[in-house]
PDB file of C-alpha atoms and ligand atoms in Angstrom:
ATOM      1  CA  UNK A   2     -37.026  44.844  -6.823  1.00 96.00           C
ATOM      2  CA  UNK A   3     -40.116  45.591  -5.586  1.00 97.00           C
ATOM      3  CA  UNK A   4     -41.339  48.781  -7.921  1.00 97.00           C
ATOM      4  CA  UNK A   5     -43.789  51.232  -6.931  1.00 98.00           C
ATOM      5  CA  UNK A   6     -44.383  54.050  -9.335  1.00 97.00           C
ATOM      6  CA  UNK A   7     -46.483  57.528  -7.750  1.00 98.00           C
ATOM      7  CA  UNK A   8     -47.776  60.882  -9.444  1.00 96.00           C
ATOM      8  CA  UNK A   9     -45.692  63.096  -7.014  1.00 96.00           C
ATOM      9  CA  UNK A  10     -42.367  63.786  -4.732  1.00 96.00           C
ATOM     10  CA  UNK A  11     -44.672  64.374  -1.867  1.00 97.00           C
ATOM     11  CA  UNK A  12     -46.800  61.166  -2.391  1.00 98.00           C
ATOM     12  CA  UNK A  13     -43.437  59.200  -2.717  1.00 98.00           C
ATOM     13  CA  UNK A  14     -42.305  60.868   0.460  1.00 98.00           C
ATOM     14  CA  UNK A  15     -45.198  59.829   2.720  1.00 98.00           C
ATOM     15  CA  UNK A  16     -44.892  55.995   1.376  1.00 98.00           C
ATOM     16  CA  UNK A  17     -41.231  55.554   1.953  1.00 98.00           C
ATOM     17  CA  UNK A  18     -41.879  57.795   5.017  1.00 98.00           C
ATOM     18  CA  UNK A  19     -44.111  55.307   6.067  1.00 98.00           C
ATOM     19  CA  UNK A  20     -41.735  52.367   6.088  1.00 98.00           C
ATOM     20  CA  UNK A  21     -39.280  54.403   8.346  1.00 98.00           C
ATOM     21  CA  UNK A  22     -41.955  55.243  10.395  1.00 98.00           C
ATOM     22  CA  UNK A  23     -43.324  51.498  10.869  1.00 98.00           C
ATOM     23  CA  UNK A  24     -39.767  50.784  11.392  1.00 98.00           C
ATOM     24  CA  UNK A  25     -38.839  52.788  14.309  1.00 98.00           C
ATOM     25  CA  UNK A  26     -42.066  52.323  15.791  1.00 98.00           C
ATOM     26  CA  UNK A  27     -41.713  48.752  15.883  1.00 98.00           C
ATOM     27  CA  UNK A  28     -37.994  48.859  16.641  1.00 98.00           C
ATOM     28  CA  UNK A  29     -37.198  52.095  18.790  1.00 97.00           C
ATOM     29  CA  UNK A  30     -33.897  51.714  18.283  1.00 97.00           C
ATOM     30  CA  UNK A  31     -33.345  51.576  14.427  1.00 98.00           C
ATOM     31  CA  UNK A  32     -30.477  51.983  12.859  1.00 98.00           C
ATOM     32  CA  UNK A  33     -30.934  53.991   9.695  1.00 98.00           C
ATOM     33  CA  UNK A  34     -28.823  54.585   6.478  1.00 98.00           C
ATOM     34  CA  UNK A  35     -29.542  58.274   5.794  1.00 98.00           C
ATOM     35  CA  UNK A  36     -28.749  59.866   2.399  1.00 98.00           C
ATOM     36  CA  UNK A  37     -28.316  63.527   1.012  1.00 97.00           C
ATOM     37  CA  UNK A  38     -29.745  65.106  -2.064  1.00 94.00           C
ATOM     38  CA  UNK A  39     -33.376  66.256  -3.005  1.00 95.00           C
ATOM     39  CA  UNK A  40     -34.531  62.583  -3.569  1.00 97.00           C
ATOM     40  CA  UNK A  41     -34.829  61.835   0.191  1.00 98.00           C
ATOM     41  CA  UNK A  42     -36.063  65.078   1.524  1.00 98.00           C
ATOM     42  CA  UNK A  43     -39.934  64.553   1.195  1.00 98.00           C
ATOM     43  CA  UNK A  44     -39.495  61.517   3.058  1.00 98.00           C
ATOM     44  CA  UNK A  45     -37.807  63.468   5.773  1.00 98.00           C
ATOM     45  CA  UNK A  46     -40.217  65.879   5.834  1.00 98.00           C
ATOM     46  CA  UNK A  47     -43.123  63.245   6.228  1.00 98.00           C
ATOM     47  CA  UNK A  48     -40.844  61.906   9.531  1.00 98.00           C
ATOM     48  CA  UNK A  49     -40.825  65.377  10.835  1.00 98.00           C
ATOM     49  CA  UNK A  50     -44.329  65.984  10.546  1.00 98.00           C
ATOM     50  CA  UNK A  51     -45.335  62.545  12.243  1.00 98.00           C
ATOM     51  CA  UNK A  52     -42.706  63.650  15.114  1.00 98.00           C
ATOM     52  CA  UNK A  53     -44.621  67.000  14.958  1.00 98.00           C
ATOM     53  CA  UNK A  54     -48.238  65.257  15.416  1.00 97.00           C
ATOM     54  CA  UNK A  55     -46.534  63.270  18.335  1.00 97.00           C
ATOM     55  CA  UNK A  56     -46.928  59.861  16.379  1.00 97.00           C
ATOM     56  CA  UNK A  57     -43.323  59.351  16.179  1.00 98.00           C
ATOM     57  CA  UNK A  58     -39.905  59.461  18.187  1.00 98.00           C
ATOM     58  CA  UNK A  59     -36.345  59.524  17.167  1.00 98.00           C
ATOM     59  CA  UNK A  60     -34.956  59.202  20.813  1.00 98.00           C
ATOM     60  CA  UNK A  61     -33.284  55.543  20.336  1.00 97.00           C
ATOM     61  CA  UNK A  62     -33.018  55.826  16.925  1.00 98.00           C
ATOM     62  CA  UNK A  63     -29.456  55.835  15.141  1.00 98.00           C
ATOM     63  CA  UNK A  64     -28.203  57.344  11.904  1.00 98.00           C
ATOM     64  CA  UNK A  65     -25.403  56.346   9.319  1.00 98.00           C
ATOM     65  CA  UNK A  66     -25.119  58.635   6.698  1.00 98.00           C
ATOM     66  CA  UNK A  67     -23.650  57.330   3.032  1.00 98.00           C
ATOM     67  CA  UNK A  68     -21.018  60.284   2.494  1.00 97.00           C
ATOM     68  CA  UNK A  69     -19.629  63.289   2.836  1.00 98.00           C
ATOM     69  CA  UNK A  70     -17.310  65.938   1.095  1.00 97.00           C
ATOM     70  CA  UNK A  71     -13.874  66.344   1.582  1.00 97.00           C
ATOM     71  CA  UNK A  72     -11.904  69.788   2.109  1.00 94.00           C
ATOM     72  CA  UNK A  73     -15.171  71.595   3.065  1.00 94.00           C
ATOM     73  CA  UNK A  74     -15.576  72.551   6.628  1.00 94.00           C
ATOM     74  CA  UNK A  75     -18.097  70.479   8.700  1.00 94.00           C
ATOM     75  CA  UNK A  76     -20.238  73.324   9.079  1.00 94.00           C
ATOM     76  CA  UNK A  77     -19.776  74.932   5.593  1.00 93.00           C
ATOM     77  CA  UNK A  78     -23.986  75.195   3.922  1.00 92.00           C
ATOM     78  CA  UNK A  79     -23.051  72.755   1.478  1.00 94.00           C
ATOM     79  CA  UNK A  80     -21.751  69.839   3.720  1.00 95.00           C
ATOM     80  CA  UNK A  81     -23.647  66.909   4.583  1.00 97.00           C
ATOM     81  CA  UNK A  82     -23.665  67.397   8.089  1.00 97.00           C
ATOM     82  CA  UNK A  83     -25.425  70.812   7.519  1.00 97.00           C
ATOM     83  CA  UNK A  84     -27.885  69.130   5.088  1.00 97.00           C
ATOM     84  CA  UNK A  85     -28.762  66.403   7.664  1.00 98.00           C
ATOM     85  CA  UNK A  86     -29.280  68.809  10.348  1.00 98.00           C
ATOM     86  CA  UNK A  87     -31.105  71.002   8.323  1.00 98.00           C
ATOM     87  CA  UNK A  88     -33.640  68.508   6.496  1.00 98.00           C
ATOM     88  CA  UNK A  89     -34.240  66.180   9.652  1.00 98.00           C
ATOM     89  CA  UNK A  90     -31.822  66.202  12.479  1.00 98.00           C
ATOM     90  CA  UNK A  91     -32.540  69.752  13.929  1.00 98.00           C
ATOM     91  CA  UNK A  92     -36.391  68.989  13.720  1.00 98.00           C
ATOM     92  CA  UNK A  93     -36.684  65.856  15.775  1.00 98.00           C
ATOM     93  CA  UNK A  94     -35.633  64.332  18.830  1.00 98.00           C
ATOM     94  CA  UNK A  95     -32.730  62.570  17.742  1.00 98.00           C
ATOM     95  CA  UNK A  96     -29.443  62.349  19.511  1.00 98.00           C
ATOM     96  CA  UNK A  97     -26.478  64.155  18.074  1.00 97.00           C
ATOM     97  CA  UNK A  98     -24.392  61.651  19.254  1.00 97.00           C
ATOM     98  CA  UNK A  99     -26.224  58.879  17.692  1.00 98.00           C
ATOM     99  CA  UNK A 100     -25.857  60.736  14.165  1.00 98.00           C
ATOM    100  CA  UNK A 101     -22.894  59.101  12.365  1.00 98.00           C
ATOM    101  CA  UNK A 102     -21.287  61.216   8.939  1.00 98.00           C
ATOM    102  CA  UNK A 103     -17.876  60.109   7.670  1.00 98.00           C
ATOM    103  CA  UNK A 104     -15.457  62.533   8.455  1.00 97.00           C
ATOM    104  CA  UNK A 105     -14.129  64.012   4.762  1.00 97.00           C
ATOM    105  CA  UNK A 106     -11.673  66.538   6.819  1.00 97.00           C
ATOM    106  CA  UNK A 107      -9.987  63.408   8.494  1.00 97.00           C
ATOM    107  CA  UNK A 108      -6.019  63.544   9.143  1.00 96.00           C
ATOM    108  CA  UNK A 109      -6.012  60.039   8.623  1.00 97.00           C
ATOM    109  CA  UNK A 110      -8.473  59.331   5.859  1.00 97.00           C
ATOM    110  CA  UNK A 111      -7.716  55.490   5.562  1.00 97.00           C
ATOM    111  CA  UNK A 112      -8.135  55.025   9.561  1.00 98.00           C
ATOM    112  CA  UNK A 113     -11.535  56.992   9.066  1.00 98.00           C
ATOM    113  CA  UNK A 114     -12.828  54.888   6.524  1.00 98.00           C
ATOM    114  CA  UNK A 115     -12.029  51.941   8.494  1.00 98.00           C
ATOM    115  CA  UNK A 116     -13.609  52.858  11.428  1.00 97.00           C
ATOM    116  CA  UNK A 117     -16.716  54.014   9.816  1.00 98.00           C
ATOM    117  CA  UNK A 118     -16.915  50.126   8.434  1.00 97.00           C
ATOM    118  CA  UNK A 119     -16.445  48.941  11.802  1.00 97.00           C
ATOM    119  CA  UNK A 120     -19.329  51.277  13.445  1.00 97.00           C
ATOM    120  CA  UNK A 121     -21.473  49.876  10.835  1.00 97.00           C
ATOM    121  CA  UNK A 122     -20.479  46.212  11.249  1.00 96.00           C
ATOM    122  CA  UNK A 123     -20.738  46.335  14.856  1.00 96.00           C
ATOM    123  CA  UNK A 124     -24.280  46.952  14.111  1.00 95.00           C
ATOM    124  CA  UNK A 125     -24.352  44.242  11.497  1.00 93.00           C
ATOM    125  CA  UNK A 126     -25.591  46.680   8.976  1.00 95.00           C
ATOM    126  CA  UNK A 127     -28.339  49.252   8.857  1.00 98.00           C
ATOM    127  CA  UNK A 128     -31.810  48.212   9.606  1.00 98.00           C
ATOM    128  CA  UNK A 129     -33.235  50.520   6.456  1.00 98.00           C
ATOM    129  CA  UNK A 130     -31.158  52.325   3.970  1.00 98.00           C
ATOM    130  CA  UNK A 131     -32.674  55.471   1.748  1.00 98.00           C
ATOM    131  CA  UNK A 132     -30.561  56.106  -1.268  1.00 98.00           C
ATOM    132  CA  UNK A 133     -31.187  58.427  -4.381  1.00 98.00           C
ATOM    133  CA  UNK A 134     -29.420  58.031  -7.504  1.00 97.00           C
ATOM    134  CA  UNK A 135     -26.922  59.910  -9.823  1.00 93.00           C
ATOM    135  CA  UNK A 136     -27.884  60.557 -13.413  1.00 92.00           C
ATOM    136  CA  UNK A 137     -24.757  58.488 -14.235  1.00 92.00           C
ATOM    137  CA  UNK A 138     -26.147  55.576 -11.746  1.00 96.00           C
ATOM    138  CA  UNK A 139     -24.249  56.307  -8.392  1.00 95.00           C
ATOM    139  CA  UNK A 140     -25.286  55.606  -5.473  1.00 97.00           C
ATOM    140  CA  UNK A 141     -23.634  57.102  -2.451  1.00 96.00           C
ATOM    141  CA  UNK A 142     -20.786  58.512  -4.173  1.00 95.00           C
ATOM    142  CA  UNK A 143     -20.015  55.048  -5.666  1.00 96.00           C
ATOM    143  CA  UNK A 144     -19.156  56.182  -9.407  1.00 94.00           C
ATOM    144  CA  UNK A 145     -19.285  53.994 -12.496  1.00 95.00           C
ATOM    145  CA  UNK A 146     -16.099  52.150 -12.714  1.00 92.00           C
ATOM    146  CA  UNK A 147     -14.398  48.341 -13.084  1.00 91.00           C
ATOM    147  CA  UNK A 148     -15.512  47.171  -9.628  1.00 94.00           C
ATOM    148  CA  UNK A 149     -17.843  47.219  -6.859  1.00 95.00           C
ATOM    149  CA  UNK A 150     -16.140  49.102  -3.546  1.00 94.00           C
ATOM    150  CA  UNK A 151     -16.761  46.632  -0.684  1.00 96.00           C
ATOM    151  CA  UNK A 152     -15.874  49.468   1.895  1.00 97.00           C
ATOM    152  CA  UNK A 153     -15.845  53.247   2.674  1.00 98.00           C
ATOM    153  CA  UNK A 154     -13.288  54.770   0.920  1.00 97.00           C
ATOM    154  CA  UNK A 155     -12.333  57.912  -0.906  1.00 97.00           C
ATOM    155  CA  UNK A 156     -13.425  58.842  -4.368  1.00 95.00           C
ATOM    156  CA  UNK A 157     -12.356  61.234  -7.004  1.00 95.00           C
ATOM    157  CA  UNK A 158     -16.016  62.575  -8.088  1.00 93.00           C
ATOM    158  CA  UNK A 159     -17.070  62.113 -11.986  1.00 91.00           C
ATOM    159  CA  UNK A 160     -17.443  65.374 -14.021  1.00 91.00           C
ATOM    160  CA  UNK A 161     -21.074  64.643 -14.544  1.00 87.00           C
ATOM    161  CA  UNK A 162     -21.594  64.318 -10.665  1.00 88.00           C
ATOM    162  CA  UNK A 163     -19.575  67.724 -10.211  1.00 90.00           C
ATOM    163  CA  UNK A 164     -21.897  69.419 -12.863  1.00 88.00           C
ATOM    164  CA  UNK A 165     -24.973  67.823 -10.994  1.00 85.00           C
ATOM    165  CA  UNK A 166     -24.266  68.931  -7.925  1.00 88.00           C
ATOM    166  CA  UNK A 167     -22.107  72.326  -8.185  1.00 89.00           C
ATOM    167  CA  UNK A 168     -25.830  73.908  -8.642  1.00 88.00           C
ATOM    168  CA  UNK A 169     -25.492  74.230  -4.893  1.00 88.00           C
ATOM    169  CA  UNK A 170     -22.183  76.069  -4.752  1.00 89.00           C
ATOM    170  CA  UNK A 171     -23.254  79.337  -5.517  1.00 81.00           C
ATOM    171  CA  UNK A 172     -20.106  80.931  -4.053  1.00 71.00           C
ATOM    172  CA  UNK A 173     -17.416  78.886  -5.694  1.00 71.00           C
ATOM    173  CA  UNK A 174     -15.767  75.626  -6.818  1.00 82.00           C
ATOM    174  CA  UNK A 175     -17.391  72.511  -5.511  1.00 92.00           C
ATOM    175  CA  UNK A 176     -14.897  69.787  -4.003  1.00 95.00           C
ATOM    176  CA  UNK A 177     -13.628  67.122  -6.163  1.00 95.00           C
ATOM    177  CA  UNK A 178     -13.594  64.602  -3.676  1.00 97.00           C
ATOM    178  CA  UNK A 179     -15.922  62.795  -1.008  1.00 97.00           C
ATOM    179  CA  UNK A 180     -15.886  59.984   0.943  1.00 98.00           C
ATOM    180  CA  UNK A 181     -18.858  57.380   0.434  1.00 97.00           C
ATOM    181  CA  UNK A 182     -19.613  53.631   1.754  1.00 97.00           C
ATOM    182  CA  UNK A 183     -18.606  51.573  -0.410  1.00 97.00           C
ATOM    183  CA  UNK A 184     -21.321  49.363  -2.308  1.00 98.00           C
ATOM    184  CA  UNK A 185     -20.295  46.574   0.119  1.00 97.00           C
ATOM    185  CA  UNK A 186     -21.324  48.443   3.042  1.00 96.00           C
ATOM    186  CA  UNK A 187     -24.461  49.632   1.413  1.00 97.00           C
ATOM    187  CA  UNK A 188     -25.742  46.359   0.473  1.00 98.00           C
ATOM    188  CA  UNK A 189     -25.008  44.939   4.369  1.00 97.00           C
ATOM    189  CA  UNK A 190     -28.419  46.904   4.927  1.00 98.00           C
ATOM    190  CA  UNK A 191     -31.143  44.824   5.656  1.00 98.00           C
ATOM    191  CA  UNK A 192     -33.570  46.477   3.905  1.00 98.00           C
ATOM    192  CA  UNK A 193     -33.064  49.143   0.977  1.00 98.00           C
ATOM    193  CA  UNK A 194     -35.478  52.178  -0.076  1.00 98.00           C
ATOM    194  CA  UNK A 195     -34.460  54.128  -3.428  1.00 98.00           C
ATOM    195  CA  UNK A 196     -35.878  57.103  -4.820  1.00 98.00           C
ATOM    196  CA  UNK A 197     -35.811  58.577  -8.232  1.00 98.00           C
ATOM    197  CA  UNK A 198     -38.073  61.251  -9.665  1.00 98.00           C
ATOM    198  CA  UNK A 199     -37.850  63.314 -12.883  1.00 97.00           C
ATOM    199  CA  UNK A 200     -36.599  62.735 -16.703  1.00 97.00           C
ATOM    200  CA  UNK A 201     -33.066  63.192 -15.694  1.00 95.00           C
ATOM    201  CA  UNK A 202     -33.042  59.810 -13.809  1.00 97.00           C
ATOM    202  CA  UNK A 203     -34.890  57.862 -16.497  1.00 98.00           C
ATOM    203  CA  UNK A 204     -31.796  56.184 -18.234  1.00 98.00           C
ATOM    204  CA  UNK A 205     -30.102  55.463 -14.700  1.00 97.00           C
ATOM    205  CA  UNK A 206     -33.393  53.883 -13.374  1.00 98.00           C
ATOM    206  CA  UNK A 207     -33.699  51.628 -16.761  1.00 98.00           C
ATOM    207  CA  UNK A 208     -29.953  50.773 -16.244  1.00 98.00           C
ATOM    208  CA  UNK A 209     -30.267  50.060 -12.396  1.00 98.00           C
ATOM    209  CA  UNK A 210     -33.331  47.952 -12.780  1.00 98.00           C
ATOM    210  CA  UNK A 211     -33.016  46.337 -16.677  1.00 97.00           C
ATOM    211  CA  UNK A 212     -29.524  46.721 -17.163  1.00 97.00           C
ATOM    212  CA  UNK A 213     -27.025  44.225 -16.636  1.00 96.00           C
ATOM    213  CA  UNK A 214     -25.558  44.275 -12.864  1.00 97.00           C
ATOM    214  CA  UNK A 215     -22.329  46.002 -13.552  1.00 97.00           C
ATOM    215  CA  UNK A 216     -20.221  48.301 -11.833  1.00 97.00           C
ATOM    216  CA  UNK A 217     -20.690  50.387 -15.231  1.00 96.00           C
ATOM    217  CA  UNK A 218     -24.059  51.328 -13.057  1.00 97.00           C
ATOM    218  CA  UNK A 219     -23.210  51.010  -9.755  1.00 97.00           C
ATOM    219  CA  UNK A 220     -26.863  50.791  -8.681  1.00 98.00           C
ATOM    220  CA  UNK A 221     -27.568  47.731 -10.789  1.00 98.00           C
ATOM    221  CA  UNK A 222     -26.059  46.200  -7.849  1.00 98.00           C
ATOM    222  CA  UNK A 223     -29.208  46.543  -6.126  1.00 98.00           C
ATOM    223  CA  UNK A 224     -31.130  43.881  -8.348  1.00 98.00           C
ATOM    224  CA  UNK A 225     -29.059  41.346  -5.866  1.00 98.00           C
ATOM    225  CA  UNK A 226     -30.210  42.253  -2.486  1.00 98.00           C
ATOM    226  CA  UNK A 227     -32.993  40.476  -1.239  1.00 98.00           C
ATOM    227  CA  UNK A 228     -35.427  43.420   0.086  1.00 98.00           C
ATOM    228  CA  UNK A 229     -35.514  46.527  -2.394  1.00 98.00           C
ATOM    229  CA  UNK A 230     -38.395  48.820  -2.894  1.00 98.00           C
ATOM    230  CA  UNK A 231     -37.430  51.469  -5.840  1.00 98.00           C
ATOM    231  CA  UNK A 232     -40.153  54.503  -5.596  1.00 98.00           C
ATOM    232  CA  UNK A 233     -40.184  56.382  -8.672  1.00 98.00           C
ATOM    233  CA  UNK A 234     -42.290  58.784 -10.701  1.00 98.00           C
ATOM    234  CA  UNK A 235     -43.652  58.639 -14.000  1.00 97.00           C
ATOM    235  CA  UNK A 236     -41.214  60.809 -15.916  1.00 97.00           C
ATOM    236  CA  UNK A 237     -37.965  58.541 -13.866  1.00 98.00           C
ATOM    237  CA  UNK A 238     -39.907  55.373 -14.312  1.00 97.00           C
ATOM    238  CA  UNK A 239     -40.441  56.514 -18.328  1.00 96.00           C
ATOM    239  CA  UNK A 240     -38.160  54.241 -20.326  1.00 96.00           C
ATOM    240  CA  UNK A 241     -38.791  50.960 -18.466  1.00 96.00           C
ATOM    241  CA  UNK A 242     -40.152  48.133 -20.600  1.00 93.00           C
ATOM    242  CA  UNK A 243     -40.869  45.628 -17.604  1.00 85.00           C
ATOM    243  CA  UNK A 244     -38.966  43.138 -19.392  1.00 77.00           C
ATOM    244  CA  UNK A 245     -36.772  42.137 -16.790  1.00 68.00           C
TER     245      UNK A 245
HETATM  246  C1  GLP B1026     -25.554  63.077  -4.643  1.00 71.40           C
HETATM  247  C2  GLP B1026     -25.257  62.062  -3.581  1.00 71.40           C
HETATM  248  C3  GLP B1026     -26.234  60.590  -3.889  1.00 71.40           C
HETATM  249  C4  GLP B1026     -27.423  61.517  -4.348  1.00 71.40           C
HETATM  250  C5  GLP B1026     -27.503  61.851  -5.660  1.00 71.40           C
HETATM  251  C6  GLP B1026     -28.334  62.230  -6.235  1.00 71.40           C
HETATM  252  O1  GLP B1026     -24.180  62.377  -5.691  1.00 71.40           O
HETATM  253  N1  GLP B1026     -23.957  61.665  -3.002  1.00 71.40           N
HETATM  254  O2  GLP B1026     -26.499  60.364  -2.536  1.00 71.40           O
HETATM  255  O3  GLP B1026     -28.300  60.160  -4.380  1.00 71.40           O
HETATM  256  O4  GLP B1026     -26.495  62.972  -5.469  1.00 71.40           O
HETATM  257  O5  GLP B1026     -29.117  63.304  -5.763  1.00 71.40           O
HETATM  258  P1  GLP B1026     -30.595  64.127  -5.771  1.00 71.40           P
HETATM  259  O6  GLP B1026     -31.470  63.017  -5.126  1.00 71.40           O
HETATM  260  O7  GLP B1026     -30.482  65.470  -5.605  1.00 71.40           O
HETATM  261  O8  GLP B1026     -30.788  63.929  -7.324  1.00 71.40           O
END
């Protein structure tokens, strides 16, 4: 793992954003794996800036999101569909037909999961995946458990995730279930960038980088991926000893 430590989220956004921008310039039909949450937002802001400055076009780019809540209308203000529109898609020239997010309201969830996996298999895995990490070490919505999930599946969210994410649901309960790419799907990415900032992520970051590879910390699997860059601020890196 290539670990890089910065002072501010904005600096991380620029550094991670440059990796995305360079890829898109060298491969205009790049396949991007995208994430929600606060962590990738500065990266998206850098990319929007590059588009506005005329330095970047998303015309040929395709996007594949990690996850989506179940039982939440697609256009709800807290859906990941809305998040992606507000934080990236509506501000650049990506073709909406090339943006993919699993449908958490599909009538046949199993079929939806298999089709989402097939979509990603057909492109041979995304070229570049951006990830955040949950305080419990989850990536996408792969919560700690007994095994690493191979493909996209429906998960019951853990209490700690519900606690962290319910701050966004001001007018009521947040969903208890979500669809998420499995660990196998995420690991099929050719290159992975993961971002964590703030002291609340320090324990999960330590387990991801210096703990044993175990489904008890889903992000620890990234130790076995050949091309992972970890972007941290000093607080998130605060418990690392550098011993692994
Ligand atoms: C959610 C998302 C994850 C994200 C995590 C951390 O649970 N499903 O993909 O990484 O939250 O979010 P944040 O970046 O806001 O801390």
